[in-house]
Coordinates of C-alpha atoms and ligand atoms in Angstrom, one line a residue:
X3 CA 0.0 0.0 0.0
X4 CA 1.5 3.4 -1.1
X5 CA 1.8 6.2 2.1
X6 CA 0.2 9.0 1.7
X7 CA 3.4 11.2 1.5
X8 CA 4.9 9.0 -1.0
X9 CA 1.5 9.4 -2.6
X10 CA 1.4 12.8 -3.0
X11 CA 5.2 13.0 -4.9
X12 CA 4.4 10.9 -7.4
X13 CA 7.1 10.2 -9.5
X14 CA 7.3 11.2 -13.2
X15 CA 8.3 8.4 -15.7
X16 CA 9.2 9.4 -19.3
X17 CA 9.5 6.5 -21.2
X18 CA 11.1 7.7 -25.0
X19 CA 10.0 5.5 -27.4
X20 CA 6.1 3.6 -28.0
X21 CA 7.5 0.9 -29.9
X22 CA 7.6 -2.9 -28.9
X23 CA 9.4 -2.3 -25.3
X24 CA 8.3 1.1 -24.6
X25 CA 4.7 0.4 -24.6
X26 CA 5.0 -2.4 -22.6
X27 CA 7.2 -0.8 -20.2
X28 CA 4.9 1.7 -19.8
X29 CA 2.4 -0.6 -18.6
X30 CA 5.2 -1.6 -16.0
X31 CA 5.6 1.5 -14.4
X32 CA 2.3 2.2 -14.5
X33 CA 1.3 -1.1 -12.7
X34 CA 3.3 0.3 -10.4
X35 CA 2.0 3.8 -9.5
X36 CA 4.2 5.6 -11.2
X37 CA 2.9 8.7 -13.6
X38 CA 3.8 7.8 -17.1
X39 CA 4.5 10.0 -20.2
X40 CA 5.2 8.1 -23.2
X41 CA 6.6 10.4 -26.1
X42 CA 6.5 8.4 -29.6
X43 CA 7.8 9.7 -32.3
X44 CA 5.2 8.2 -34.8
X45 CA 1.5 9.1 -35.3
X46 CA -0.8 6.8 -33.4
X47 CA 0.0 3.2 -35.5
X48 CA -3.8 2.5 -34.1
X49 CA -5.0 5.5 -36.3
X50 CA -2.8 4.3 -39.4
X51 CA -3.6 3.2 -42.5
X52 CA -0.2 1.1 -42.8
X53 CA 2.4 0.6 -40.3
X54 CA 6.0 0.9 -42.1
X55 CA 7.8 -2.1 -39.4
X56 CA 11.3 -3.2 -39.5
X57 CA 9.9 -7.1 -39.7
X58 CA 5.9 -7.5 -39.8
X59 CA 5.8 -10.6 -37.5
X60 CA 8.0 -11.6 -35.2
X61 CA 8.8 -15.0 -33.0
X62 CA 7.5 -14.6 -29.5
X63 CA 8.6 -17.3 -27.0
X64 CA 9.5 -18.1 -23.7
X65 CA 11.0 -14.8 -22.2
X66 CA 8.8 -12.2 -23.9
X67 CA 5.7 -14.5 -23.1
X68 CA 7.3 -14.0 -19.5
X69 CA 6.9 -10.5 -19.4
X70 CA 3.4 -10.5 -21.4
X71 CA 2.2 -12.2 -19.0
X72 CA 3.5 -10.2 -15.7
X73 CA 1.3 -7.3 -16.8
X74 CA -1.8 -9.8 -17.8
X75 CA -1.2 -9.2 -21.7
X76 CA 0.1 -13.3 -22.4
X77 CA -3.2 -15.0 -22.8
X78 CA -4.7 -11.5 -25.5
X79 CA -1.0 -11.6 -26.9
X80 CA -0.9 -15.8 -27.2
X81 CA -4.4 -15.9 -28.8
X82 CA -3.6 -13.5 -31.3
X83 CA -0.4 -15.7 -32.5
X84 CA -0.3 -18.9 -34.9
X85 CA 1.7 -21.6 -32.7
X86 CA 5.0 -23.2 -34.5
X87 CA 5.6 -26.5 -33.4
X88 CA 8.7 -27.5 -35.3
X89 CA 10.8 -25.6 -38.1
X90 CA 10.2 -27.0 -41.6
X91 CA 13.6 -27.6 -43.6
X92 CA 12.9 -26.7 -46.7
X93 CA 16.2 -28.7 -49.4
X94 CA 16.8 -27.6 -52.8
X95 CA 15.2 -30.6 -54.3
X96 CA 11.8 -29.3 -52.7
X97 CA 12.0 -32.0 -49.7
X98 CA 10.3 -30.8 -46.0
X99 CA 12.0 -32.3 -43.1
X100 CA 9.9 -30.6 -40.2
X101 CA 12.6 -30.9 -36.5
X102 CA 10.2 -30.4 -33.7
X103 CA 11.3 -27.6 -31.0
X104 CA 10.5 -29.9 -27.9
X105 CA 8.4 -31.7 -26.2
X106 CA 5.0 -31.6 -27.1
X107 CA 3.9 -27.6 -25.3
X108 CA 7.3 -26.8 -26.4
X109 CA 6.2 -24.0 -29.5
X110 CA 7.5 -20.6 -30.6
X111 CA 4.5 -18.1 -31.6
X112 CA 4.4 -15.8 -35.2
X113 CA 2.7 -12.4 -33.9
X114 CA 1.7 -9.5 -35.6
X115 CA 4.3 -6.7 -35.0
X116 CA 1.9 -4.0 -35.4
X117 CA -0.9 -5.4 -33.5
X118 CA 0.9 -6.3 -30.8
X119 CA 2.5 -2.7 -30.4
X120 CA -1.4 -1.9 -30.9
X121 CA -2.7 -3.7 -28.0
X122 CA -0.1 -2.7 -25.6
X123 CA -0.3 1.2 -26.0
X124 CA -4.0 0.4 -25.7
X125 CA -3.5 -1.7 -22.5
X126 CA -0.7 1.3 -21.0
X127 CA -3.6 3.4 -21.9
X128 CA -6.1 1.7 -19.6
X129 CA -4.3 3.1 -17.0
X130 CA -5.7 6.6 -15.6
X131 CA -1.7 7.1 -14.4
X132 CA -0.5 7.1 -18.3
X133 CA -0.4 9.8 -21.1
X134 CA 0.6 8.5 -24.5
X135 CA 2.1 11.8 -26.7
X136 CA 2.6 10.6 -30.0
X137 CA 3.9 13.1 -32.8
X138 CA 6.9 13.8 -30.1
X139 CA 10.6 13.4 -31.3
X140 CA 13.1 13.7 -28.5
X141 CA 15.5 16.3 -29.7
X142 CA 17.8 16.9 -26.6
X143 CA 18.1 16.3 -23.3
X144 CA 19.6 16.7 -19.8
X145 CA 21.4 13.8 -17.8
X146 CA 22.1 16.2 -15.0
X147 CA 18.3 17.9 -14.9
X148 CA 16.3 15.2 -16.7
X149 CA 15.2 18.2 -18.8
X150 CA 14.3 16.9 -22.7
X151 CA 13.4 19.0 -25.3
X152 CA 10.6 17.7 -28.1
X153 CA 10.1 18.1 -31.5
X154 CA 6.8 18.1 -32.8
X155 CA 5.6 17.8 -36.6
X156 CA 5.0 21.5 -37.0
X157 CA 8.7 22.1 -35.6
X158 CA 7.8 23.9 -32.8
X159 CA 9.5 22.1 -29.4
X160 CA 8.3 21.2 -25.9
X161 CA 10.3 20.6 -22.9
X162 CA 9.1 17.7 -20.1
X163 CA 10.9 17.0 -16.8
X164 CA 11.0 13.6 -15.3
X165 CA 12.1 11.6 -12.3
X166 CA 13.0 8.8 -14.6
X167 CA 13.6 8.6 -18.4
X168 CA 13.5 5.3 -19.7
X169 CA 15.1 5.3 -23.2
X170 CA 13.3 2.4 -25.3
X171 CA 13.4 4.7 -28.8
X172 CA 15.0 1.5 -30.7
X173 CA 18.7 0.8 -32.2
X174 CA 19.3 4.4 -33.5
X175 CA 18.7 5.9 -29.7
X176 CA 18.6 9.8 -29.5
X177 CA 18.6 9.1 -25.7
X178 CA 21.8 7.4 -26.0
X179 CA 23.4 10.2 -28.5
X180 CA 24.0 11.8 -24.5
X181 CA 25.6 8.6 -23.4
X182 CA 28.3 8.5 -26.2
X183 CA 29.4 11.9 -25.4
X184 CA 30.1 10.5 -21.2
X185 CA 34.0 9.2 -20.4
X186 CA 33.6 5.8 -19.9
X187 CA 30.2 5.3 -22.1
X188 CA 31.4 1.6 -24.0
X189 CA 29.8 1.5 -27.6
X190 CA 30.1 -0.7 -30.6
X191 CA 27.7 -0.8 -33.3
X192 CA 28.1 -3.1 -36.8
X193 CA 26.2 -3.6 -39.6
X194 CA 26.2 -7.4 -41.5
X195 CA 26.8 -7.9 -45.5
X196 CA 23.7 -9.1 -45.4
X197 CA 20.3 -7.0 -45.9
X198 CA 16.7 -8.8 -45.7
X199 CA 13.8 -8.3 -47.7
X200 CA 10.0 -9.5 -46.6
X201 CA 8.1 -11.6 -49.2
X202 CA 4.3 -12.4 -48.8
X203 CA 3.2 -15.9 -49.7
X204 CA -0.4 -15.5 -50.4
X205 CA -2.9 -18.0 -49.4
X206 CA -4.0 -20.8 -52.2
X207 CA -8.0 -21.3 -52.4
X208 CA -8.2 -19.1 -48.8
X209 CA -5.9 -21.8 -47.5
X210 CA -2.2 -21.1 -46.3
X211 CA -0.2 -22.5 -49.1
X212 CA 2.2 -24.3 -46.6
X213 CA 1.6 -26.0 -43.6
X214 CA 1.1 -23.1 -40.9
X215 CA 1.9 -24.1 -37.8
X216 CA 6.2 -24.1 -38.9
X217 CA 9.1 -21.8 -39.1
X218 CA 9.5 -22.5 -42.7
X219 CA 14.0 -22.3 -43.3
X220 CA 15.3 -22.5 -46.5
X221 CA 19.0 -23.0 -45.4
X222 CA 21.7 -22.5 -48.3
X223 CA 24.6 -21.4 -46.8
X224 CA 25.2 -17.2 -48.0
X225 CA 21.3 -17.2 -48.7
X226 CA 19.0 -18.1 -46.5
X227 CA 14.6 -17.8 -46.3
X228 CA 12.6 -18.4 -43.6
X229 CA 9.0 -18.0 -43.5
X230 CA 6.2 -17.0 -40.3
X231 CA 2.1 -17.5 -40.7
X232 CA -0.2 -14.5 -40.5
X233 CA -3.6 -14.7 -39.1
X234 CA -4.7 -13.7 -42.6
X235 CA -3.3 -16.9 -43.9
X236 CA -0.5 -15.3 -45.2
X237 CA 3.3 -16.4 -45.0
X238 CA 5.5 -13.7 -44.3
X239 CA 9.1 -14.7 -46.5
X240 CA 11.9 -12.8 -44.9
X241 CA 14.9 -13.6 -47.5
X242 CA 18.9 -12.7 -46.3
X243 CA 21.4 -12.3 -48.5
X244 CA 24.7 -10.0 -48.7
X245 CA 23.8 -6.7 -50.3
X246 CA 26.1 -7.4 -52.9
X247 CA 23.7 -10.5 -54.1
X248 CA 20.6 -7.8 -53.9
X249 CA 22.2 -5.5 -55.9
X250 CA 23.2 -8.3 -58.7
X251 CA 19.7 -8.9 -59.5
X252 CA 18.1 -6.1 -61.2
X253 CA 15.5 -7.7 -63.9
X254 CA 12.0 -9.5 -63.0
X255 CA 14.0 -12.6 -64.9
X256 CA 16.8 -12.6 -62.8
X257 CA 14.7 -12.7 -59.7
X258 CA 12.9 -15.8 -60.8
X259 CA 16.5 -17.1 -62.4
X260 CA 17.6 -16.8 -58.8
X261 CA 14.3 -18.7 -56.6
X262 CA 14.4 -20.9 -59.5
X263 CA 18.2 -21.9 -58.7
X264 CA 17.9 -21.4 -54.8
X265 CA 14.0 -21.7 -53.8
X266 CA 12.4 -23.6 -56.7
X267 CA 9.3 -24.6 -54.2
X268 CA 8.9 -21.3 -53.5
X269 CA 8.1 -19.9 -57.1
X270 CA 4.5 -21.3 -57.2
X271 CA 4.1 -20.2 -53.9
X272 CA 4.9 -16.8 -54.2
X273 CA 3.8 -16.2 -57.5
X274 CA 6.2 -15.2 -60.0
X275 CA 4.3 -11.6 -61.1
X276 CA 4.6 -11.1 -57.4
X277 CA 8.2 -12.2 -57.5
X278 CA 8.8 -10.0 -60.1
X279 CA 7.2 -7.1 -58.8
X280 CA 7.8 -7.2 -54.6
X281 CA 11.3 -8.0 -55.1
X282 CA 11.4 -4.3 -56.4
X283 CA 8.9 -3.0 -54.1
X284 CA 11.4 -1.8 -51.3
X285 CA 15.0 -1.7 -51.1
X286 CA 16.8 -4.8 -48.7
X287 CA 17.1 -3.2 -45.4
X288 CA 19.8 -3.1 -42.7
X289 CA 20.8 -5.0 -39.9
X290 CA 23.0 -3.6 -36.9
X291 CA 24.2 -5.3 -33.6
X292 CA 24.9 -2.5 -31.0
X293 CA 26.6 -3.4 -27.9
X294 CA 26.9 -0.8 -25.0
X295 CA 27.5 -0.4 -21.1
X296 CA 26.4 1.0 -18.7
X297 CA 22.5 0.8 -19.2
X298 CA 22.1 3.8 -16.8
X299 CA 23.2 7.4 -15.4
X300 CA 22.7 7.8 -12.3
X301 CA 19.1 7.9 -11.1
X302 CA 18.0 10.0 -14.0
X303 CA 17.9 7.5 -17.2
X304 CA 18.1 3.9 -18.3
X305 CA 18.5 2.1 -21.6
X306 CA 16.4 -1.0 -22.5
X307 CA 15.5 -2.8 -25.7
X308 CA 16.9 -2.2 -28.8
X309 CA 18.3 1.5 -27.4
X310 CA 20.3 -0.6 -24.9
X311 CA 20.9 -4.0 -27.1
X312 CA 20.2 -4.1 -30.6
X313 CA 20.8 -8.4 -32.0
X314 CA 20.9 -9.6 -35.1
X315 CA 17.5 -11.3 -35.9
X316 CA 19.4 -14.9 -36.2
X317 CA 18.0 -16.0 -32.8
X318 CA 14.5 -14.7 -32.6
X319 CA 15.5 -13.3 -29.4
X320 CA 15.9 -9.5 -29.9
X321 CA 11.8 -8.8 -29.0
X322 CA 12.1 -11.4 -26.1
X323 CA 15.3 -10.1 -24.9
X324 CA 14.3 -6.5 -24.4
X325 CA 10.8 -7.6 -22.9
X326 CA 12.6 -9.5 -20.5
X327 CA 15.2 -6.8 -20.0
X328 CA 11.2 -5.3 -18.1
X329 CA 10.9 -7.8 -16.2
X330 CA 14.7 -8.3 -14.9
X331 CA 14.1 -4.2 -14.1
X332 CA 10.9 -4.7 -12.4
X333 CA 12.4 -7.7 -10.4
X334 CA 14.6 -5.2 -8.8
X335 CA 13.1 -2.3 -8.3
X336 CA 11.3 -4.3 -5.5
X337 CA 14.7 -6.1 -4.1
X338 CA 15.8 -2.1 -4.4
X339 CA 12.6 -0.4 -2.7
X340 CA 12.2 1.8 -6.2
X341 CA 15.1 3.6 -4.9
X342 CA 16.6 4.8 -8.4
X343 CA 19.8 5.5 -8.2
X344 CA 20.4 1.4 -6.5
X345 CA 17.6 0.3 -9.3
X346 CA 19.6 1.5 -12.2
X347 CA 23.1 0.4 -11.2
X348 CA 22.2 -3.3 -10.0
X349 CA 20.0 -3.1 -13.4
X350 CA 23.5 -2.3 -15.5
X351 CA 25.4 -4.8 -13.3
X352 CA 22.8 -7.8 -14.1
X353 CA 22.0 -7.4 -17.5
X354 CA 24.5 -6.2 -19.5
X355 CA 26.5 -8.9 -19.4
X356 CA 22.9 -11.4 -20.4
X357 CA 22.1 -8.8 -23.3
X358 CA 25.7 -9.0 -24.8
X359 CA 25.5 -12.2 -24.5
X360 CA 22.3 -12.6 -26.6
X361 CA 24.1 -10.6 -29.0
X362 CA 26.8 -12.4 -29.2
X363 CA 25.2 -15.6 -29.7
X364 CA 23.2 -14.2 -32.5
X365 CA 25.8 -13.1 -34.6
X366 CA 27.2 -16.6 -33.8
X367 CA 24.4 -18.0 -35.7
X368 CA 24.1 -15.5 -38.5
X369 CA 28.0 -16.9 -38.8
X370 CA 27.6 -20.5 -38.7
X371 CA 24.3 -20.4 -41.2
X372 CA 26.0 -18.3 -43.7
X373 CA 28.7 -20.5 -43.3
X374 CA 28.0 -24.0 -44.0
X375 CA 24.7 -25.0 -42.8
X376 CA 22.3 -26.1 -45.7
X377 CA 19.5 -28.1 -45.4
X378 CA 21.3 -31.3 -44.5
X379 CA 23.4 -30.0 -42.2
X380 CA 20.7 -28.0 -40.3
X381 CA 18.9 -31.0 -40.1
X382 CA 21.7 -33.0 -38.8
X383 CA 22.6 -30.5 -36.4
X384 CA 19.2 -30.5 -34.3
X385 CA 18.9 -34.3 -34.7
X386 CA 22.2 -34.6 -32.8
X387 CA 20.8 -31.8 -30.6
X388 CA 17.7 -33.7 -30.0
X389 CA 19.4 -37.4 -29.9
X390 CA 21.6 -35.9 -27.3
X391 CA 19.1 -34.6 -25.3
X392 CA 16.8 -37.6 -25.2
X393 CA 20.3 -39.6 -24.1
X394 CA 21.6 -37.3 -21.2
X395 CA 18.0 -35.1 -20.5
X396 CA 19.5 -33.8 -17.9
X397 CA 23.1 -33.0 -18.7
X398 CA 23.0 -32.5 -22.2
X399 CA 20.2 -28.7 -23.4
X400 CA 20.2 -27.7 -26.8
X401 CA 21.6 -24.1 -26.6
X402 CA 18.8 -23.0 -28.3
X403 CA 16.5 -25.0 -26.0
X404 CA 18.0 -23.3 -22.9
X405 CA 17.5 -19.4 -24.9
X406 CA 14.1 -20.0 -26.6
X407 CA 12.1 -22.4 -23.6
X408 CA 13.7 -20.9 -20.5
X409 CA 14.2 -18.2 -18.5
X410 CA 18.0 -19.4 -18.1
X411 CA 19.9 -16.4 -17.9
X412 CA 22.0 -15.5 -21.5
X413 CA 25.1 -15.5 -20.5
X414 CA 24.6 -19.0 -18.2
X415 CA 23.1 -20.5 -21.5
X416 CA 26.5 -19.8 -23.2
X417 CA 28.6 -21.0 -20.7
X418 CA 26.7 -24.3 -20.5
X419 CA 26.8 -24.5 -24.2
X420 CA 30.3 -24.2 -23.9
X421 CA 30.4 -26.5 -21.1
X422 CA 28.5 -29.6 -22.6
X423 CA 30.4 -29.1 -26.0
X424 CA 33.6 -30.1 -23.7
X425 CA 31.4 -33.1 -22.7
X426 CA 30.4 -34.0 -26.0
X427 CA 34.1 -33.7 -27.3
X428 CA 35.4 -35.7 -24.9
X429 CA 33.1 -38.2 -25.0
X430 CA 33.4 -38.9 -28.9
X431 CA 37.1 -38.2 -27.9
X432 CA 37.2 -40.8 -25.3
X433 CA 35.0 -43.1 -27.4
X434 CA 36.9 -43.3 -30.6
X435 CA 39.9 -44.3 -28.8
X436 CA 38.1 -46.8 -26.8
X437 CA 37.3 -48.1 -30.0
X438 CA 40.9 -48.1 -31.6
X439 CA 42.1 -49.6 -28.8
X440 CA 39.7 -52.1 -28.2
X441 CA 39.7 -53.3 -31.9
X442 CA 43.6 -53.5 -32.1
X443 CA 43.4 -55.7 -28.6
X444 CA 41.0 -57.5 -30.4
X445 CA 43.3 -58.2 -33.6
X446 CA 46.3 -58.7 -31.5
X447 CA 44.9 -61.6 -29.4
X448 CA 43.3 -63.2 -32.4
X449 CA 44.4 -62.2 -35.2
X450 CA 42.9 -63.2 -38.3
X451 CA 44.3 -65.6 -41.3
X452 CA 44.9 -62.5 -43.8
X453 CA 44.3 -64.2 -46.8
X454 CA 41.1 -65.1 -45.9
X455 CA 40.6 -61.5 -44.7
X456 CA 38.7 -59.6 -48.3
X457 CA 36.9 -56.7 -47.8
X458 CA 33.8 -55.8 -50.2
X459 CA 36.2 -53.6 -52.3
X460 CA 39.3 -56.2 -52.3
X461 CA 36.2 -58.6 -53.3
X462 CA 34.9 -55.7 -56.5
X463 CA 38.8 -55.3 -57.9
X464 CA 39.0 -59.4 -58.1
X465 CA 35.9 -59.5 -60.1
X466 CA 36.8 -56.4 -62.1
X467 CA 40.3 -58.2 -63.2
X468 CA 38.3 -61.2 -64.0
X469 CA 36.1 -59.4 -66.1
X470 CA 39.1 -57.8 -67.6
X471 CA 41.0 -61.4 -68.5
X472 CA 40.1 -62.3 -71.9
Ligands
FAD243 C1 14.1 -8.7 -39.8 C2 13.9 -8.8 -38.3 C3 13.4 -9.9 -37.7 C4 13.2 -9.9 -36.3 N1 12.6 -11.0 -35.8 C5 12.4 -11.1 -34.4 C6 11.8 -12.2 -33.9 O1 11.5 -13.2 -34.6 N2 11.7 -12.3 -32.5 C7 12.2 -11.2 -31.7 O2 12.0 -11.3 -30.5 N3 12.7 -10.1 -32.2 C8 12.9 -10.0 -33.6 N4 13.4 -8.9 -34.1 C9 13.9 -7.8 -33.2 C10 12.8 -6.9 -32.8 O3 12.2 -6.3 -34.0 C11 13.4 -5.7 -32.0 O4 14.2 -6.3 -31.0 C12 12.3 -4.9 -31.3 O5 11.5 -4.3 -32.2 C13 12.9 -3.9 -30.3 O6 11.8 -3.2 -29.8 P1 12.1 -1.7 -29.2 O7 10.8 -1.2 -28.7 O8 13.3 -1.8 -28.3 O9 12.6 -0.9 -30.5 P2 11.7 -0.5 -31.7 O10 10.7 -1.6 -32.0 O11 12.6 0.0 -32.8 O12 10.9 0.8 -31.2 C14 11.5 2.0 -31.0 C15 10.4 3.1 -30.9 O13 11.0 4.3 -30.6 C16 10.6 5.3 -31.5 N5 11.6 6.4 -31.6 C17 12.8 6.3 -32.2 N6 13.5 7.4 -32.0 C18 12.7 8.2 -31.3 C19 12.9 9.6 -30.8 N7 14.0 10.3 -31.0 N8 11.9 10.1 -30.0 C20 10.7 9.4 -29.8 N9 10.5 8.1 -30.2 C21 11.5 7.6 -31.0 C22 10.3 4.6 -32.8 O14 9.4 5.3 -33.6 C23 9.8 3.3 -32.3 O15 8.4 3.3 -32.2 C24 13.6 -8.8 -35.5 C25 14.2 -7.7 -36.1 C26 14.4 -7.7 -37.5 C27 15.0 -6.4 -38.1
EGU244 C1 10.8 -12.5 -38.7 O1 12.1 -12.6 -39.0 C2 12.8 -13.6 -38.3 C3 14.2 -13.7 -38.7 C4 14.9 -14.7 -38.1 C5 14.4 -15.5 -37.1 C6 13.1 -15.4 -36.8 C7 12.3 -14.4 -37.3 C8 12.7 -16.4 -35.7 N1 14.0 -17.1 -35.5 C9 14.2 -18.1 -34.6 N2 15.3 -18.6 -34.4 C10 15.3 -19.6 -33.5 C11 16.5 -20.3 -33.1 O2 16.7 -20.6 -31.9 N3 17.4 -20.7 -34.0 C12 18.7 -21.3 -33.6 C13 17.1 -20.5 -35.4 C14 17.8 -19.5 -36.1 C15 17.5 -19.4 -37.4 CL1 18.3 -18.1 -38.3 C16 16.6 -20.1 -38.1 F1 16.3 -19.9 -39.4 C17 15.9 -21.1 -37.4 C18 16.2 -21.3 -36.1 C19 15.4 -22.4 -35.3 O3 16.0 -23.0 -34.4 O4 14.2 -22.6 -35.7 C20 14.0 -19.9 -33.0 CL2 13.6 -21.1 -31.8 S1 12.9 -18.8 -33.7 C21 15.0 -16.6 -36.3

């Protein structure tokens, strides 16, 4: 129960940013009693014609479903996304291996990215303790007064004072511009050779034209297509590929020259007039991995989300990640008593090293998949993942297991990883030498009458230089 003191200075939280994390951070703070301003940049997407996203769904799973469900959003959220059981290999030759994710409860979910910012900047709105300002660009501001300075779309500015500012405006951060400019502010940003492009696969006869409940992966090495269901039936087709690829193809031919040589199942699917014309719809866009730390200054202003962390997309994780970064805040605000200045430096000392970690692994993937994982690789991969795991339950969790189904904290996931791969090693290690040694014991005691001893190929040359005699 709040005093009536504290009651009476209620504290101010900006939140910058109503994207993904801010909107659901506001309804965090404002669970809490806080007064929250939320200052968006954007119209109201719930007003909008068409919502310009980076990705239009997205893979929700364990840790953002964690947070969804803290401020009573999981079950609206859940209902509203297409469950994916397994991932569905697509190989050149037009074969679908489908690899389960787990046990049978064990699914990812393909959401909507505008509707679910839409329902939770209408659920931070259902509180009477939060403002939503959209058409507000944060220009400037103040770490020592917590002063910020607004643009709005007819130029003219507006300053707002806070308590706290909690900086969820996305990878390109104008809260953090004031970070970089701090002595011992650690930054690095990079952007991939690769760019993505979004595809729609249109329904066939009002039915999905692929089996819906999969994350559709067309592995082939440098390229690489995966594909999430809509509600509308739909498939969203999100292709990667170096820039330098993108730029290569410039005629509607060459685009079906290149599906027919890398996605041949696809071109059906797809359609090639939409092929032809989508492909030159909108440019490939970007992708950056920013790394930074600390989260925080003082008591005035934190980082979270993509403003604190943005990933490379090849975990899924980047969503989950910075909804869990709301929990991991909340959690200790109340080991902290709300005090801010103890909130935001615990909050830096916890989770920077779980979001780099996140980061780290994804660019790991992006790596190894552009590296040498095709279809049969990828499939023999999560096999031995899965073999593994049904051998040793309990000592051997796929790593993406441990990030995607738990609540395991990043940077543990990766040194267990690490761990088990030592296991695996030195099993096979220890196994492979049993095996030589055991088999030369064996031919040592007994050893065998050689020239009785033909093997299958010795066996094909004899009848090869019999054929041969005349
Ligand atoms: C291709 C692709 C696929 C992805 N797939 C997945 C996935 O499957 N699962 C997953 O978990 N994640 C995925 N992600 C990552 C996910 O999109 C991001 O992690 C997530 O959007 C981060 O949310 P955010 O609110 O921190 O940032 P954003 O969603 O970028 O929101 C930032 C908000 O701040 C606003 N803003 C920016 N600057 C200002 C300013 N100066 N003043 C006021 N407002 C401002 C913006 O308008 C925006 O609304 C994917 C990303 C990409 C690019
Ligand atoms: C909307 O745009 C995008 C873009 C990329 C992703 C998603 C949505 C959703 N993504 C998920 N990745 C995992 C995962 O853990 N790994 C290791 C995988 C990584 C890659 Cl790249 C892949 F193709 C399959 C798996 C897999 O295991 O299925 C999930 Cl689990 S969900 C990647």
């Amino acid at each position: 129960e709040r005093s009536p003191e504290r009651q009476s200075k209620k504290k101010v939280v900006a939140v910058v940013g109503g994207g993904l994390v801010g909107a659901l951070n506001a309804c965090f703070f404002a669970k809490r009693g806080f007064d929250v301003e939320v200052f968006e940049t954007r119209e109201d997407i719930r007003q909008a014609k068409i919502v310009k996203g980076r990705s239009i769904n997205l893979a929700l799973s364990h840790r953002g479903r964690q947070a969804l469900k803290h401020v009573g959003m999981e079950e609206k959220i859940v209902s509203q996304g297409i469950p994916m059981h397994a991932r569905m290999i697509h190989s050149l030759s037009g074969k679908q291996s489908p690899i389960p994710y787990g046990k049978k409860g064990q699914y990812i979910l393909s959401v909507d990215r505008a509707n679910l910012n839409k329902e939770l900047l209408t659920e931070a709105e259902t509180y009477p303790n939060t403002k939503l300002n959209f058409d507000h660009k944060l220009q400037d501001w103040s770490a020592e007064t917590g002063l910020m300075t607004f643009v709005r779309p007819d130029g003219s500015t507006e300053d707002f004072q806070a308590d706290l500012i909690v900086g969820c405006d996305g990878a390109f951060s104008a809260i953090r511009k004031q970070f970089l400019r701090r002595s011992r502010f650690n930054y690095s940003q990079t952007y991939i050779p690769h760019g993505y492009m979004e595809l729609t696969m249109p329904p066939i006869n009002g039915e999905f034209a692929m089996k819906p409940n999969y994350l559709h992966i067309w592995p082939r090495n440098t390229f690489m297509m995966i594909a999430l269901p809509n509600m509308d039936k739909t498939f969203t087709c999100t292709l990667f590929m170096p820039f330098e690829e993108f730029e290569k193809i410039t005629t509607g031919d060459e685009v079906i020259e290149f599906f027919q040589r890398y996605f041949p199942d696809t071109i059906p699917l797809i359609g090639a007039d939409a092929l032809r014309r989508d492909y030159f719809r909108l440019p490939a866009q970007a992708m950056v991995s920013v790394k930074c730390s600390p989260y925080h200054i003082g008591g005035t202003c934190v980082l979270m989300g993509d403003a604190a962390h943005a990933v490379v997309p090849f975990y899924g994780q980047g969503m989950n990640a910075g909804f869990e970064d709301c929990i991991v805040f909340d959690e200790i605000m109340d080991q902290f008593n709300e005090d801010f200045s103890a909130v935001l430096q615990e909050y830096t000392r916890v989770r920077v090293p779980d979001d780099h970690a996140i980061a780290d692994l994804a660019m790991y993937n992006y790596i190894e998949m552009r590296a040498h994982v095709n279809s049969k690789w990828f499939l023999f991969k999560k096999y031995v993942d899965n073999l593994l795991h049904f051998l040793m339950p309990r000592t051997i969790v796929p790593l993406y297991t441990m990030v995607t189904f738990t609540r395991t904290r990043y940077h543990e996931a990766v040194e267990r990883w690490h761990w088990q791969n030592k296991v695996i090693n030195r099993g096979l290690l220890f196994s492979a030498a049993g095996a030589v040694l055991g088999g030369s014991y064996m031919l040592i005691k007994n050893p065998p009458d050689i020239n009785k001893l033909v093997t299958p190929a010795e066996k094909m040359w004899d009848r090869l230089v019999a054929l041969r005699t005349p």
